[in-house]
mmCIF file of C-alpha atoms in Angstrom:
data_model
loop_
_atom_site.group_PDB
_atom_site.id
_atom_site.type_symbol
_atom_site.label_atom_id
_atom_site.label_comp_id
_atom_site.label_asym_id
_atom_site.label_seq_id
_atom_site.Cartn_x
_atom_site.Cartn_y
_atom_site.Cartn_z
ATOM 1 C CA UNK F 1 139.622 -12.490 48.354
ATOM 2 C CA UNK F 2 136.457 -10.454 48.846
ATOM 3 C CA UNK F 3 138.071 -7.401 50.121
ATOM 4 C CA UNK F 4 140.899 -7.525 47.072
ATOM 5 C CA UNK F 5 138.612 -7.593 44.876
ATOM 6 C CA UNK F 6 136.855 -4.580 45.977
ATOM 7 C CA UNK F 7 139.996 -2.893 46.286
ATOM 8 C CA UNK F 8 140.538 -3.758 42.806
ATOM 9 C CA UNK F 9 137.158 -2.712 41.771
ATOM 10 C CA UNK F 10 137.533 0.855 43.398
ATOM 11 C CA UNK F 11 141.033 1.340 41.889
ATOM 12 C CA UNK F 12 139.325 0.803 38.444
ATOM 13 C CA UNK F 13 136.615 3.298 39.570
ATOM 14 C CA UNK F 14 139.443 5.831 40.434
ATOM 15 C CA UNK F 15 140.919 5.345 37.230
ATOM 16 C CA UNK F 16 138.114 5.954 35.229
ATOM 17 C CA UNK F 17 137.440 9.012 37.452
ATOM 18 C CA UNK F 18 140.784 10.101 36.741
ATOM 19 C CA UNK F 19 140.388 9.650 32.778
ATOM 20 C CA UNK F 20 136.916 11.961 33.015
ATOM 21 C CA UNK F 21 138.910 14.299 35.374
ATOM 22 C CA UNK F 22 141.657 15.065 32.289
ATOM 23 C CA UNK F 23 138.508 15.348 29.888
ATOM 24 C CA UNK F 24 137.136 17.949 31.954
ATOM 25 C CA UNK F 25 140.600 19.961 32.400
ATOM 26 C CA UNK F 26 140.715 19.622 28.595
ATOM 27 C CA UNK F 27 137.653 22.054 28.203
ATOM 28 C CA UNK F 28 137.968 25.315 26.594
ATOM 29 C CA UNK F 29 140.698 27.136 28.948
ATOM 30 C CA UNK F 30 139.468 30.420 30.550
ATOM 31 C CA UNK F 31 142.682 33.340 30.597
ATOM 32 C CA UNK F 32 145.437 32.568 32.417
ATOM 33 C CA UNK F 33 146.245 34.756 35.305
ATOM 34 C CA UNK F 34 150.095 35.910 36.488
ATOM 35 C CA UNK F 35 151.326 37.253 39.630
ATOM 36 C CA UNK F 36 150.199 37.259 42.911
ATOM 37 C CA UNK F 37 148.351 39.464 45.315
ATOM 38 C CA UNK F 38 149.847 40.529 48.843
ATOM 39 C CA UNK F 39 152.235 42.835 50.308
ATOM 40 C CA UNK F 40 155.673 43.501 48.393
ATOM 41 C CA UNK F 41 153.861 41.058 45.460
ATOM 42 C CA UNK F 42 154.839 42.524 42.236
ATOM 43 C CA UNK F 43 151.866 43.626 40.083
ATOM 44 C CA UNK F 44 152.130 41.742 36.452
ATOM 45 C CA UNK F 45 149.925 43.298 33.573
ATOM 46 C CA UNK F 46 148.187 40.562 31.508
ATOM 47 C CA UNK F 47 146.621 42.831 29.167
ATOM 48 C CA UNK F 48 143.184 41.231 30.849
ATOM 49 C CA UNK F 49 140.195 43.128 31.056
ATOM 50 C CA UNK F 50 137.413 42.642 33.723
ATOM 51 C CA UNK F 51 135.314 40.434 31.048
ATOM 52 C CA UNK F 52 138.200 38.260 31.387
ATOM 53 C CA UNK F 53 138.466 37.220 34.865
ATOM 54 C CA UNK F 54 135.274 35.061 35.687
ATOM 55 C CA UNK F 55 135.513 34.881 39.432
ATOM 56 C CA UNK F 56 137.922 35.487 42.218
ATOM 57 C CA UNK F 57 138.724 33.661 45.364
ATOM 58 C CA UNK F 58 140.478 33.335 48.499
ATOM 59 C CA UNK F 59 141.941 30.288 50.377
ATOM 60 C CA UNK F 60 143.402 29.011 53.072
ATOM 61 C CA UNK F 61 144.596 25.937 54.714
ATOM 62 C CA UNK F 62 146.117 24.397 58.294
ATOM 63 C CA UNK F 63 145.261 26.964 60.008
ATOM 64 C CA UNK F 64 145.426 24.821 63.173
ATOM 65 C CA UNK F 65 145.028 27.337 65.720
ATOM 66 C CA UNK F 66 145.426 26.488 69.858
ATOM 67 C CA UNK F 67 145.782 29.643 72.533
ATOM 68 C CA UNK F 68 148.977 27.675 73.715
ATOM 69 C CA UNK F 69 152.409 27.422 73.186
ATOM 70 C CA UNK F 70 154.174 26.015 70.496
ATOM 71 C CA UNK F 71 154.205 22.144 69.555
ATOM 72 C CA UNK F 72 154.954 20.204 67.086
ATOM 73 C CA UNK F 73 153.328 17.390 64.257
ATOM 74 C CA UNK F 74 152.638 14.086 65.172
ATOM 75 C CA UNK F 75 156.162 13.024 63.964
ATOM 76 C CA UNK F 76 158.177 15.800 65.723
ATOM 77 C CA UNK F 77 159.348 16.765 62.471
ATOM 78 C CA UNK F 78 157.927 20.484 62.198
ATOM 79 C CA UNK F 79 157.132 23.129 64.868
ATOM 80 C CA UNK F 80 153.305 24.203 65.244
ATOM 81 C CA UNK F 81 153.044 27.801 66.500
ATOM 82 C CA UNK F 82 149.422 27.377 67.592
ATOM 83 C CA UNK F 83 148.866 31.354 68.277
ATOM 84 C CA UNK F 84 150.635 33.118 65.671
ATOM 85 C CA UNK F 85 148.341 30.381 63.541
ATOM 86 C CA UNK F 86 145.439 33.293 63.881
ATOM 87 C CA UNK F 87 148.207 36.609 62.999
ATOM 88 C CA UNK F 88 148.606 34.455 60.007
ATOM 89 C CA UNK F 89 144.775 33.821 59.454
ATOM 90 C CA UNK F 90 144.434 37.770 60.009
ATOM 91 C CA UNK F 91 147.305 38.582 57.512
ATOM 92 C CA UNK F 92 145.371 36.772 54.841
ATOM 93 C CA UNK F 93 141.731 38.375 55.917
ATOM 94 C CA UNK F 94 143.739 42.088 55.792
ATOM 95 C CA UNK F 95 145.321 40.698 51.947
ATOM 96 C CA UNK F 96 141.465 39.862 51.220
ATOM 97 C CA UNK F 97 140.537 43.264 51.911
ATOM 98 C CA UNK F 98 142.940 45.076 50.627
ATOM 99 C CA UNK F 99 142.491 43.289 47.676
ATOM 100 C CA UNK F 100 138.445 44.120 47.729
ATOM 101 C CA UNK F 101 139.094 48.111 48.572
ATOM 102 C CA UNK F 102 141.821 48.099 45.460
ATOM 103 C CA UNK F 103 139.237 47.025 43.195
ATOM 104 C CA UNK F 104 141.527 43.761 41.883
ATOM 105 C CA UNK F 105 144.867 42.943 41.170
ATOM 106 C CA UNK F 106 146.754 46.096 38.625
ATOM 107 C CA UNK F 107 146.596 44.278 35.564
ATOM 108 C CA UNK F 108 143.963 41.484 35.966
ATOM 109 C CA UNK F 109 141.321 43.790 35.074
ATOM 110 C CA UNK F 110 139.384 42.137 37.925
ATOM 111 C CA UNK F 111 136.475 43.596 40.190
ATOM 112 C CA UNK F 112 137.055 43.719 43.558
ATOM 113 C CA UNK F 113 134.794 41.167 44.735
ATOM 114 C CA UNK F 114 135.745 38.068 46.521
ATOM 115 C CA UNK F 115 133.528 35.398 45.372
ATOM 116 C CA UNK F 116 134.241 33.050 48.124
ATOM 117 C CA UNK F 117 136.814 31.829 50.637
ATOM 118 C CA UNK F 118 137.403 27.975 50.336
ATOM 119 C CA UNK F 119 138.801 27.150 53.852
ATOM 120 C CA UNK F 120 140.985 23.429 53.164
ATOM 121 C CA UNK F 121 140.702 22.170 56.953
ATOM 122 C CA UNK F 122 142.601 21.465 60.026
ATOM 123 C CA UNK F 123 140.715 25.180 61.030
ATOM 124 C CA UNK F 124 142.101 24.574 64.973
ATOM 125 C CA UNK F 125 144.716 21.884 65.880
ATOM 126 C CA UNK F 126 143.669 18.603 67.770
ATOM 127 C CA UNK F 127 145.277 19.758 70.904
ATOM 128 C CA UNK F 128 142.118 21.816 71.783
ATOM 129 C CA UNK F 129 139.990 18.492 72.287
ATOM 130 C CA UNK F 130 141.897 17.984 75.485
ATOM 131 C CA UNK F 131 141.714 21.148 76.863
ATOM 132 C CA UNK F 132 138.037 21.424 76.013
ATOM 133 C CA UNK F 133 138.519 24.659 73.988
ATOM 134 C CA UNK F 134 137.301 22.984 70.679
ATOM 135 C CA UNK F 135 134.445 25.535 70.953
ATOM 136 C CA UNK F 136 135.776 28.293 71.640
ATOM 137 C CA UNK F 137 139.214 27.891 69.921
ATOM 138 C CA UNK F 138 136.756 27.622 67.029
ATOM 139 C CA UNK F 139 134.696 30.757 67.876
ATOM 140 C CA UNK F 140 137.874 32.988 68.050
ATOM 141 C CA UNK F 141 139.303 31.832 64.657
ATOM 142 C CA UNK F 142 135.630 32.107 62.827
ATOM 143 C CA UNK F 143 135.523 35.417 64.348
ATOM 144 C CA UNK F 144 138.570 36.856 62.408
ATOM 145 C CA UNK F 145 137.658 34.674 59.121
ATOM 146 C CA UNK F 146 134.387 36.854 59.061
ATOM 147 C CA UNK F 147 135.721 39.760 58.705
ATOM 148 C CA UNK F 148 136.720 38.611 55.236
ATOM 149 C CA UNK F 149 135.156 41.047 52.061
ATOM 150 C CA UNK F 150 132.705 38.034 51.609
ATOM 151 C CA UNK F 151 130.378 35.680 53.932
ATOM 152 C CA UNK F 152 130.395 32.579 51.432
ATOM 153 C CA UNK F 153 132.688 30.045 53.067
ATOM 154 C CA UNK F 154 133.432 26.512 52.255
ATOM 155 C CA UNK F 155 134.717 24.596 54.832
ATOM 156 C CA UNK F 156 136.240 21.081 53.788
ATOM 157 C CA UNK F 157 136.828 18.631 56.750
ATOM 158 C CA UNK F 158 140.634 18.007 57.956
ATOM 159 C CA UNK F 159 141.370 15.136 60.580
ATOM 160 C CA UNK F 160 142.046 17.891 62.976
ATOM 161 C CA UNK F 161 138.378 18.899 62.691
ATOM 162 C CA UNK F 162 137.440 15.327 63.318
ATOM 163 C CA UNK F 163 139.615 15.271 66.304
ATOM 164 C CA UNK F 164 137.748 17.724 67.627
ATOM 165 C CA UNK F 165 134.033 17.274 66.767
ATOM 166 C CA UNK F 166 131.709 14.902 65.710
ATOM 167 C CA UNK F 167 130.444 15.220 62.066
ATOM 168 C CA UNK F 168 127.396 16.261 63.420
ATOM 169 C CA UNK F 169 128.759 19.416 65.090
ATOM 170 C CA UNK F 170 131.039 20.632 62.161
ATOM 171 C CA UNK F 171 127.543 20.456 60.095
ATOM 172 C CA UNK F 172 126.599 22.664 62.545
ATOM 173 C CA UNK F 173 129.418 25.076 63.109
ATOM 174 C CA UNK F 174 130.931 24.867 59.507
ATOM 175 C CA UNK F 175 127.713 24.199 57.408
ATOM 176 C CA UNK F 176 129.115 24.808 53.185
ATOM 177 C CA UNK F 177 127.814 28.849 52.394
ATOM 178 C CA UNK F 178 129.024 29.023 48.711
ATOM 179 C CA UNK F 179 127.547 31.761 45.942
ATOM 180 C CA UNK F 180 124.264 30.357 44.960
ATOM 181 C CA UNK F 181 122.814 29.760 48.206
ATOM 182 C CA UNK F 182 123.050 27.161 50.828
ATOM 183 C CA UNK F 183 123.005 23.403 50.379
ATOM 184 C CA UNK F 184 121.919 20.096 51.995
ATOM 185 C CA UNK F 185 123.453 19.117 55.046
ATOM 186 C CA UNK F 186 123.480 15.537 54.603
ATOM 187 C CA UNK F 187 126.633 15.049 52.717
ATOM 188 C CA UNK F 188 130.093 16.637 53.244
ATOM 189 C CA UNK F 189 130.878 16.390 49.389
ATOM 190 C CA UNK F 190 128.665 18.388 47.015
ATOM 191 C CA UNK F 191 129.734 21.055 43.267
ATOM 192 C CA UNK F 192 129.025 24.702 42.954
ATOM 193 C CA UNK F 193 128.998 27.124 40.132
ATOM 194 C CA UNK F 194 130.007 30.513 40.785
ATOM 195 C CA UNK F 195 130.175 31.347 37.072
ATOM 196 C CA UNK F 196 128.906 29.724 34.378
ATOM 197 C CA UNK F 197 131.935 28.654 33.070
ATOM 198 C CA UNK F 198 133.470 26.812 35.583
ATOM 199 C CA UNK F 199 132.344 23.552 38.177
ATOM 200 C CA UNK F 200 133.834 24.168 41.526
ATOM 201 C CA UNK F 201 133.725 20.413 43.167
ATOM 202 C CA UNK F 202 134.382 20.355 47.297
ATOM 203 C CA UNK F 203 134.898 16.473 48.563
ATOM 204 C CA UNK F 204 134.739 14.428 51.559
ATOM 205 C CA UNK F 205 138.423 12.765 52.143
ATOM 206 C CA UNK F 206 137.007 10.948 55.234
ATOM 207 C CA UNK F 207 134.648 9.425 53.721
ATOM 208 C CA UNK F 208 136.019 6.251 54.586
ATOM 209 C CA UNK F 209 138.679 6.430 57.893
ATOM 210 C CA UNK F 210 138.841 5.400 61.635
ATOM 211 C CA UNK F 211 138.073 8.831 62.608
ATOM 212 C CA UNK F 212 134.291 9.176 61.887
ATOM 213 C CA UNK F 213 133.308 7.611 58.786
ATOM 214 C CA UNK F 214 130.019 8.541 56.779
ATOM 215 C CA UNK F 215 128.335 5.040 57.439
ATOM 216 C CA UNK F 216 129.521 4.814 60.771
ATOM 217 C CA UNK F 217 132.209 1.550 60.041
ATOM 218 C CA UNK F 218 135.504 2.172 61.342
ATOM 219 C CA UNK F 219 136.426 -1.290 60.062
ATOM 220 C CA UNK F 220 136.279 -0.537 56.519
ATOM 221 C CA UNK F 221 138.955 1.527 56.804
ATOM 222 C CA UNK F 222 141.173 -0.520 59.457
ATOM 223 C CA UNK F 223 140.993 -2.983 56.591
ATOM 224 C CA UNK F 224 142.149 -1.034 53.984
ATOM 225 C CA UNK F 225 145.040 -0.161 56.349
ATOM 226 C CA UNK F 226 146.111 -3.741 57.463
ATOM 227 C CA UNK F 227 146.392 -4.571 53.595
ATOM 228 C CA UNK F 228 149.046 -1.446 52.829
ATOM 229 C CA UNK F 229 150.821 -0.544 56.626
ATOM 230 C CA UNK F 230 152.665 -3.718 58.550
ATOM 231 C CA UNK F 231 152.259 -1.530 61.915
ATOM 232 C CA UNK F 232 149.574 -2.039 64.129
ATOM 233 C CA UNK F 233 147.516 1.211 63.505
ATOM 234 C CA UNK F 234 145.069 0.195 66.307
ATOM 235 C CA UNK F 235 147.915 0.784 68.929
ATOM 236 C CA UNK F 236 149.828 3.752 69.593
ATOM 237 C CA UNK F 237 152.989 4.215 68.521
ATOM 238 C CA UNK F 238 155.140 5.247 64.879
ATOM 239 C CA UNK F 239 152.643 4.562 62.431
ATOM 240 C CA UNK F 240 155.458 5.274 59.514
ATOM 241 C CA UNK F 241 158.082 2.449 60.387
ATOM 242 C CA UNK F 242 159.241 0.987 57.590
ATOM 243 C CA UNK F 243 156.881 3.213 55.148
ATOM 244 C CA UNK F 244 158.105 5.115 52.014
ATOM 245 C CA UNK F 245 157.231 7.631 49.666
ATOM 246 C CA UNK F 246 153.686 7.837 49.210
ATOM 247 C CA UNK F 247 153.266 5.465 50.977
ATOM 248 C CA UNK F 248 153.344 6.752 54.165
ATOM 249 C CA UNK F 249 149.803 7.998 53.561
ATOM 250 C CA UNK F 250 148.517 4.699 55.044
ATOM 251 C CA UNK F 251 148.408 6.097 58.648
ATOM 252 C CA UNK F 252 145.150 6.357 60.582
ATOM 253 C CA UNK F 253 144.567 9.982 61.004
ATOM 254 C CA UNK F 254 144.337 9.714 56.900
ATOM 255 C CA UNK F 255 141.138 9.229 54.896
ATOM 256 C CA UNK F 256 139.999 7.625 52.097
ATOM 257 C CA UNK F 257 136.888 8.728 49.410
ATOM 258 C CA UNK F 258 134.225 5.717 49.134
ATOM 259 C CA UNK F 259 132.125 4.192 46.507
ATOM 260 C CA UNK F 260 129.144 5.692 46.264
ATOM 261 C CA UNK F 261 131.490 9.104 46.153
ATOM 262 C CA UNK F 262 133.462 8.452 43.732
ATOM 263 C CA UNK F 263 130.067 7.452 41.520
ATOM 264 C CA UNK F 264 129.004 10.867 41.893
ATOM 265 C CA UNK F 265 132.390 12.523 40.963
ATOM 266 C CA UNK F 266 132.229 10.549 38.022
ATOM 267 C CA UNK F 267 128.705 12.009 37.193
ATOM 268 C CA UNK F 268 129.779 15.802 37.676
ATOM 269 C CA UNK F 269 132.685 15.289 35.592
ATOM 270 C CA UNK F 270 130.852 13.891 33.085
ATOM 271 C CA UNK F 271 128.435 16.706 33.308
ATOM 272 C CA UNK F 272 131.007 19.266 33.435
ATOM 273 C CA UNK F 273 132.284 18.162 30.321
ATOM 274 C CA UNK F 274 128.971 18.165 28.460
ATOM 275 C CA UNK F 275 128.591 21.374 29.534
ATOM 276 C CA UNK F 276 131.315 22.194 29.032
ATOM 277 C CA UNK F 277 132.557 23.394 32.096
ATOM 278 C CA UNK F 278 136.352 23.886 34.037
ATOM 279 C CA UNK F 279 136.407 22.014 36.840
ATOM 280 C CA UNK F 280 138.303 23.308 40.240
#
């Protein structure tokens, strides 16, 4: 059929983006760093000096922050504890610090300075839509974030994010801010260097998905689900009967990356290898 063999076609496009992503890993390795950074983390000298450490930064993910009690996932299988979500998000501003006033990690040889903070999604928890506290739930967790040692933020794009905004609005509230100065706002995917050394590469996951996809075309991905999930994902209900494994990633609050995407990754890979560059 017409829609297997696109399917087919993208999987061949995925593979070939996955050959040119182990070409790019394969570039000249930078040091290897050891330990970790935070309190009671033991301190591991390397033997590095600063000349060795190209860049340092923070991150965080699924956050998922909500001023009310606790809940749980979709599938009831792990608590959410929506407010201690932000003494969490603090912890790891108060780690970024102290990592910024201690001048680097004993050992690494690094500076203190945070390059950026990549920020993976899910920043508040869906739950907020139907209180209408997207906005502000946002505000207050943004307002502890900033008081990270740096002001260059990436924000990727969870499907809690989509739950609670329009893609329109989280170019607006979470527009990219990595070193090097701002970028356009037309596309959620788009690479960075913050050394020359090294590629870092931020995608779009919902590219394609029934949640707000880039063209608009919820079918695309309704498609895509029909073909690998025997549930009826336009209904509500357990998504996962009868779903293994990996598997179970062919649920509706999932994404997928699209063609014209994937194109480009392929190009910046390519690129990065010429360069040569690592590629994060």
């Amino acid at each position: 059929s017409e829609m297997g063999q696109k399917l087919n076609a993208s999987e061949r496009e995925y593979e070939h983006v996955w050959q040119t992503l182990e070409g790019a890993a394969a570039a000249p390795p930078a040091p290897a760093l050891q330990g970790a950074w935070g309190q009671g983390a033991p301190a591991v000298d390397t033997g590095a000096t600063a000349d060795d450490v190209h860049f340092v930064f923070g991150v965080i993910a699924d956050i998922q922050y909500a001023d009310r009690a606790d809940g749980t996932n979709f599938a009831k299988t792990v608590t959410r504890r929506y407010r201690n979500a932000l003494e969490i998000t603090k912890t790891a501003v108060a780690d970024w610090n102290a990592y910024s006033t201690a001048e680097g990690v004993p050992g690494w040889g690094a500076s203190g300075e945070i390059s950026f903070v990549a920020q993976l999604g899910d920043l508040i928890d869906g739950v907020n839509k139907a209180a209408g506290a997207s906005e502000s739930a946002l505000r207050t967790v943004l307002s502890e974030l900033h008081k990270a040692p740096t002001q260059k933020f990436i924000h990727l794009i969870g499907n809690h994010e989509l739950y609670n905004f329009s893609r329109q609005d989280i170019t607006r509230f979470l527009a990219p801010n990595p070193p090097g100065g701002a970028l356009p706002l037309d596309s959620a995917y788009y690479a960075f260097s913050p050394h020359p050394q090294w590629n870092i590469v931020v995608l779009d996951p919902f590219d394609i998905s029934t949640l707000a996809p880039s063209n608009g075309d919820v079918e695309e991905a309704y498609r895509m689900l029909a073909l690998n999930n025997p549930n009826d994902v336009r209904a509500s209900g357990n998504f996962l009967d009868g779903l293994e494994g990996i598997a179970k990633r062919w649920v509706p609050y999932n994404g997928a990356i699209g063609q014209a995407q994937l194109m480009w990754l392929e190009k910046t890979l390519e690129e990065a290898q010429k360069a040569p560059q690592r590629v994060v």
